[in-house]
Amino acid sequence: MDQHLISWIVFLPLIAGLVALFVPRELVKWVALLGSGATFLLSLFAISTFWGGDASGVFGDAYGTLHHVERASWITGKSFTIEYFVGLDGLSLPLFVLTTFVSLLACLASFNFDSWKINKGIKAYFFLFLMLETGMLGVFVSLDFFLFYVFWEVMLLPMYFLIGVWGGARREYAAIKFFIFTLAGSVFMLVGLVAMFFYSGNAVAEYPELATSYQTGAPLVTGTFDLIELSTNDAIQKYFSDSATTLLGLRFAPMMFIFLFIGFAIKLPCFPVHTWLPDAHVEAPTPVSMILAGVLLKMGGYGFLRLCYPIFPTGGHFWASTLAVIAVISILYGALCAMAQTDFKKLVAYSSISHMGYVLLGICVMTKTGFQGAMFQMIAHGVSSPMCFFLVGVIYDRAHHREINRFGGLWLSMPRYGSMATLGFFASLGLPGLCGFIGEVYVLLGVFEAGNSGPMFPWAYTAAICAAFGVVLTAGYVLWLIQRVYLGEVREEYKGFPEATGREMLILAPLGALCIIFGVLPKQTVFDFMNGTLNLIVDQINGVTQMALAAAGG
Amino acid sequence: MSGLIAQISTWSPTVAEFLTFSPELAWAGTLCLVMLAPLAIGRNSRTTAGLALVGLAVTAFFTVRVMGMTAADGPKTGLTPDLIGGMLIADNLSLFFKLILLIFLVGVTILWMSVSADEEEDAPEFFVLLVGSALGMALMVSTHNLLMMVVAIEFASLPSYAIVGFNKKNREAAEASLKYMIFGAISASVMLYGLSLVYGFFGTFDLAQISANVGPVLMAGGANRLLVALGLFCVFVGIAFKISAVPFHFWCPDAFQGAKTEVTTWLSVASKAAGLLLLMRIVNLFAQNAGPAAMGGVAVVIAIIAAVTCTVGNLSAYRQRSVKRMLAYSSIAHAGYMLAAAAIFVKAEFVDSFSAMSAVLAYVVVYMLMNLGAFGVVALLESKNGGDDSIGAFSGLIRRAPLLAVPMLCCLVSLVGIPPFAGFMTKWYLLNALGEANQGLYWALVVVIVFNTLISLWYYMRVVVQMFLRDDDQPAFAIPISGALLVNVCGLMLIVLMIFSNPLKSHSDQYASDLFMPTASELAKARAVDSTDDPAELGELAEPGELAAREDSRNLRGDHGG
């Protein structure tokens, strides 16, 4: 069991989902809870090997430290080998555990399924829900690009049906929009998948003397899907970053970077390709919104950190200013849109876009602080946004509408719920002492650091100042929201609302606790587990960038 | 050629030769059985289908047996005295295709039994036509002789025209049949014209010999080049019609919509796959023997046709209201994907064409499952709602018949090419083959195919939306067990072949590498014989050293077939 720990965690939800299809209707949700609960507990076991940091490498000089590695060949063709290669490092561990955690709470949030407007097909619902969890976990543990892509796509169908069948009034539109946007990103990624494989083959043929594999110590002879190999192999890095390497007449690294970037940016989502998100959130049922905001959006950021930057650092340099502009627009535009919303859920959805803008901003300057801030921002948002969406869901179950202006004084009629809501929204706002603060500060520090470090990022100060202004906007819409919904006189129609139930508190309390713990002890709870890996990635990136710049200059 | 005719009087096939072609003989026997048995036992639909299944099982048995034979057990080509340019070839490619065809035929028969058997009056005739067209398709893939090729294509086509219009009382079926036949007749005559040009120039029907001599002619230019190129292009047109490559595709949607759905299922896979594998065999032969220099332009032509075919197919599918017609356009698009692989052959190194052939074989297997499942669901639905195949007929299918909706979902998503279904895997093999060729032309094809995936999503999802997201309270219905089993097995196999894709890949690899190719020394011998009694001007022949080098490269890759 121990050497297959990751596989068990990844596929346990799917097994539970299959079991759920064949048990009596009343037992389905308990099977699902058991499945996702067991998955969560097992994922806590996975943490244990990370005590004391994550940087003492199993694979020596390869970036990060891989724990719980499983490696087997899956499909062997004449010219390619696709591996089942999974493992955890500091980059994936926090998101991996976050996924099992949020899934468990979302499963619990689905327990009032019978009282939903559309309450048919409970078996299918939980089957798809658990299949989605398997897909998400698979994405975070895959270290083989092909496997990564398969898991990435496996998430599509369950999500489509979860929104499309059990969603709100415009569910059909929202679901197909989600599907088409995501698949549009995936096809770019698929071109990248094919191109990267064969160009890595070209690379090891071009520079056989540099092609020493991190894994075997012997030179590589064929192309590879291994993500670690792609980012650390000297031959591949030299060939990819060479400006003479072209595909269809375009420079390879910037082109591939942007192909992968489009796929991840749609998922993140950032400014021009974000429009599916508010639709999907508004129509999705509450637990699906929690998953969507808590986990799915993180895949975009994870993809940047796992694929785009380590494999194409020069591409990252090439596009840095463009990405910073996109990030700043996402932050400000998302916040302004959130301010203009009258639909409670849409407001939270736009706030997600704004928060994810910080992730992109932190990443695009390629400093250690920026990377750490982006990662932390993802974890923090992964805790606070499911909480916010659940808070919206709780009130929607009672009032059956989400019009912000029709609410008022809810704190007085539901004091426990009101306190939780304030905590959740303040965490999202970025109040010092709560989780949202740390990530934003680190990102801004990282951007300033990039501005200080030399002439590479002349726009860094401007970007940081604009992004900092986003914090003000965030405070504006969150405070205004709290004022309109929770403060003021109790309205007649909401007087009799029952207090948050035990189940609801069971979901809110852990999320609220984490908001505080992450805010107070960021180092012990998050940074210690991931900084080693992130720093190694940044060093690796800088090394390749210097090499490429020297080659271009000389 | 005159030498060949002289041999015929003294030639008779040996037992070994007959054994090698026992599948064809059993197949023909099945044909006779289905035709004659009703005279003795009456015209019962189910008995006829049962007899056909027994015959097909026997054929499959022989096919598997021959697949296990090595070169020592029997000749790879034969049923003529000319062992080099034999009329028929029994390499593993053709045997594998025969096996796929037989499995598919069994699937179509089961489908027919569950939707049409009860009202069909002319079952024996139907099966004669169906099994006959199948035999024609099997022969198409088993030859590189131009004459045999034309006979096989006609053998496959004529019964196809008839079964498309088999539903005599239906005007649409008659119209479809007529359209199909007119297009078919024209393309057949074009092909025959081209054949006459090629034969007139080279004095032989054997494509191996033609391809060995065609290089210098094409390189030299002038009137000869025009003549030969025109002739070969006309032959290509005839095959492109079978594949329904754009712009030779106009018959396809009409014929597919008008025909009974079982027939559509059959034609959408079998006829296209047969045409495609025939084309690949020929292009491969030409690329190997004539050399890449002479064939460079061909790659561009095929690549453009492939790109246009898949794009036109997908875009045309958008606005269709009939699911059958939509799937017909989808089959055009898929033919385009597979055709892209043929462009790879023309690139120099043999290893590339090997991957391409393997990719197409795997694609055909999975494509068969997807189409059998999808059309099967349409057929089962039609049999319950009076023949309505419009998109609206699928509304609320998950409630009305979950055992149809779920496999339909699997098949449609697999047709798009999204994991966890095997359609994604085979699309990857195709992209892998293109990427392996590693040139601008092929990278452009990768981009075209990948973006076509995105285009195709929308129209496949229209059906999914109707099945799962909408419901206009049409009544639920029960479906026959055999039909339900068939489509669900197809759906399940798509998932199984995704997860356990390795056997599919390794088998495709193996059969793709066991192509029968006459070796350079055999060809040289054949040319020596031909040039003594054939005064035709052949132009400069390829250098012996070059031929030997090609032979070496084939030996290097471990060719255990030839």
Tab-separated table of C-alpha atoms in Angstrom, chain A residues 73-80 82 120 131 146 149-151 153-154 156-157 160-161 164-165 171-172 175-176 179-180 183-188 190-191 193-199 202 225 247-248 259, chain B residues 351 354-355 399 409 413 416-421 424-425 428-429 431-433 435-436 438 440 443-444 446-447 450-451 453-454 457-458 461 464-465 468-471 498-502 505-506 509 557:
chain	number	residue	atom	x	y	z
A	73	SER	CA	5.298	2.164	-18.544
A	74	TRP	CA	1.747	2.551	-19.799
A	75	ILE	CA	1.814	2.551	-23.578
A	76	THR	CA	4.843	1.678	-25.592
A	77	GLY	CA	4.890	2.531	-29.236
A	78	LYS	CA	7.792	2.095	-31.589
A	79	SER	CA	8.963	5.639	-31.077
A	80	PHE	CA	7.456	6.690	-27.777
A	82	ILE	CA	4.019	6.918	-22.234
A	120	LYS	CA	-33.012	13.475	-9.925
A	131	MET	CA	-14.823	11.033	-11.027
A	146	PHE	CA	0.674	12.746	-21.572
A	149	TYR	CA	-3.187	15.799	-20.370
A	150	VAL	CA	-5.379	12.729	-19.997
A	151	PHE	CA	-6.351	13.642	-16.437
A	153	GLU	CA	-9.359	16.173	-20.081
A	154	VAL	CA	-10.991	13.593	-17.831
A	156	LEU	CA	-14.144	17.988	-18.622
A	157	LEU	CA	-17.100	15.659	-18.921
A	160	TYR	CA	-19.948	19.639	-17.939
A	161	PHE	CA	-22.688	17.407	-16.595
A	164	GLY	CA	-25.441	21.208	-17.168
A	165	VAL	CA	-27.759	18.803	-15.394
A	171	ARG	CA	-27.231	25.819	-17.091
A	172	GLU	CA	-27.103	24.549	-20.640
A	175	ALA	CA	-22.055	24.194	-19.329
A	176	ILE	CA	-21.329	24.263	-23.041
A	179	PHE	CA	-16.713	22.946	-22.219
A	180	ILE	CA	-15.810	24.879	-25.335
A	183	LEU	CA	-11.359	22.400	-24.821
A	184	ALA	CA	-10.115	25.370	-26.809
A	185	GLY	CA	-7.298	25.648	-24.296
A	186	SER	CA	-6.709	21.922	-24.417
A	187	VAL	CA	-6.210	21.797	-28.166
A	188	PHE	CA	-3.429	24.347	-27.908
A	190	LEU	CA	-2.283	19.117	-27.417
A	191	VAL	CA	-0.265	20.763	-30.165
A	193	LEU	CA	2.236	17.954	-26.305
A	194	VAL	CA	3.103	16.596	-29.722
A	195	ALA	CA	5.611	19.322	-30.511
A	196	MET	CA	7.432	19.118	-27.182
A	197	PHE	CA	7.790	15.386	-27.455
A	198	PHE	CA	9.363	15.414	-30.879
A	199	TYR	CA	11.423	18.527	-30.309
A	202	ASN	CA	15.485	16.540	-31.801
A	225	PHE	CA	7.033	13.244	-21.840
A	247	LEU	CA	8.163	25.443	-35.443
A	248	LEU	CA	6.193	26.459	-38.533
A	259	PHE	CA	0.302	27.621	-26.468
B	351	VAL	CA	10.001	4.264	-40.091
B	354	PHE	CA	5.337	2.385	-40.475
B	355	SER	CA	3.952	4.574	-37.690
B	399	ARG	CA	-34.607	8.887	-18.904
B	409	LEU	CA	-22.330	9.526	-25.022
B	413	VAL	CA	-17.212	11.950	-27.026
B	416	VAL	CA	-14.579	14.166	-30.674
B	417	GLY	CA	-11.407	12.595	-29.338
B	418	ILE	CA	-11.451	13.371	-25.628
B	419	PRO	CA	-10.149	11.072	-22.882
B	420	PRO	CA	-11.154	8.750	-21.275
B	421	PHE	CA	-12.223	7.222	-24.575
B	424	PHE	CA	-8.394	10.153	-28.116
B	425	MET	CA	-5.728	7.466	-28.081
B	428	TRP	CA	-2.826	10.661	-30.562
B	429	TYR	CA	-1.258	7.819	-32.564
B	431	LEU	CA	-0.616	12.970	-34.326
B	432	ASN	CA	2.386	10.991	-33.162
B	433	ALA	CA	2.951	9.663	-36.667
B	435	GLY	CA	4.967	14.606	-35.446
B	436	GLU	CA	7.472	11.877	-36.096
B	438	ASN	CA	8.837	16.260	-38.202
B	440	GLY	CA	6.553	21.787	-41.668
B	443	TRP	CA	3.177	20.046	-38.308
B	444	ALA	CA	0.612	22.053	-40.231
B	446	VAL	CA	-1.160	18.411	-36.705
B	447	VAL	CA	-2.498	21.906	-36.142
B	450	VAL	CA	-6.215	19.365	-33.497
B	451	PHE	CA	-8.293	22.436	-34.240
B	453	THR	CA	-11.318	18.500	-32.819
B	454	LEU	CA	-12.490	21.760	-31.358
B	457	LEU	CA	-17.112	19.363	-30.368
B	458	TRP	CA	-20.096	21.595	-30.903
B	461	MET	CA	-22.465	17.965	-28.085
B	464	VAL	CA	-25.465	15.073	-25.886
B	465	VAL	CA	-27.381	18.167	-24.782
B	468	PHE	CA	-28.979	14.540	-21.018
B	469	LEU	CA	-29.948	18.153	-20.515
B	470	ARG	CA	-33.338	18.416	-22.192
B	471	ASP	CA	-36.507	16.442	-21.909
B	498	MET	CA	-8.218	3.811	-23.736
B	499	ILE	CA	-6.880	2.404	-20.490
B	500	PHE	CA	-5.361	-0.737	-21.970
B	501	SER	CA	-4.268	0.824	-25.199
B	502	ASN	CA	-0.965	-0.981	-25.269
B	505	LYS	CA	-0.870	-0.305	-30.284
B	506	SER	CA	1.448	-3.287	-30.308
B	509	ASP	CA	2.533	-2.023	-34.950
B	557	ARG	CA	13.654	-2.814	-39.353
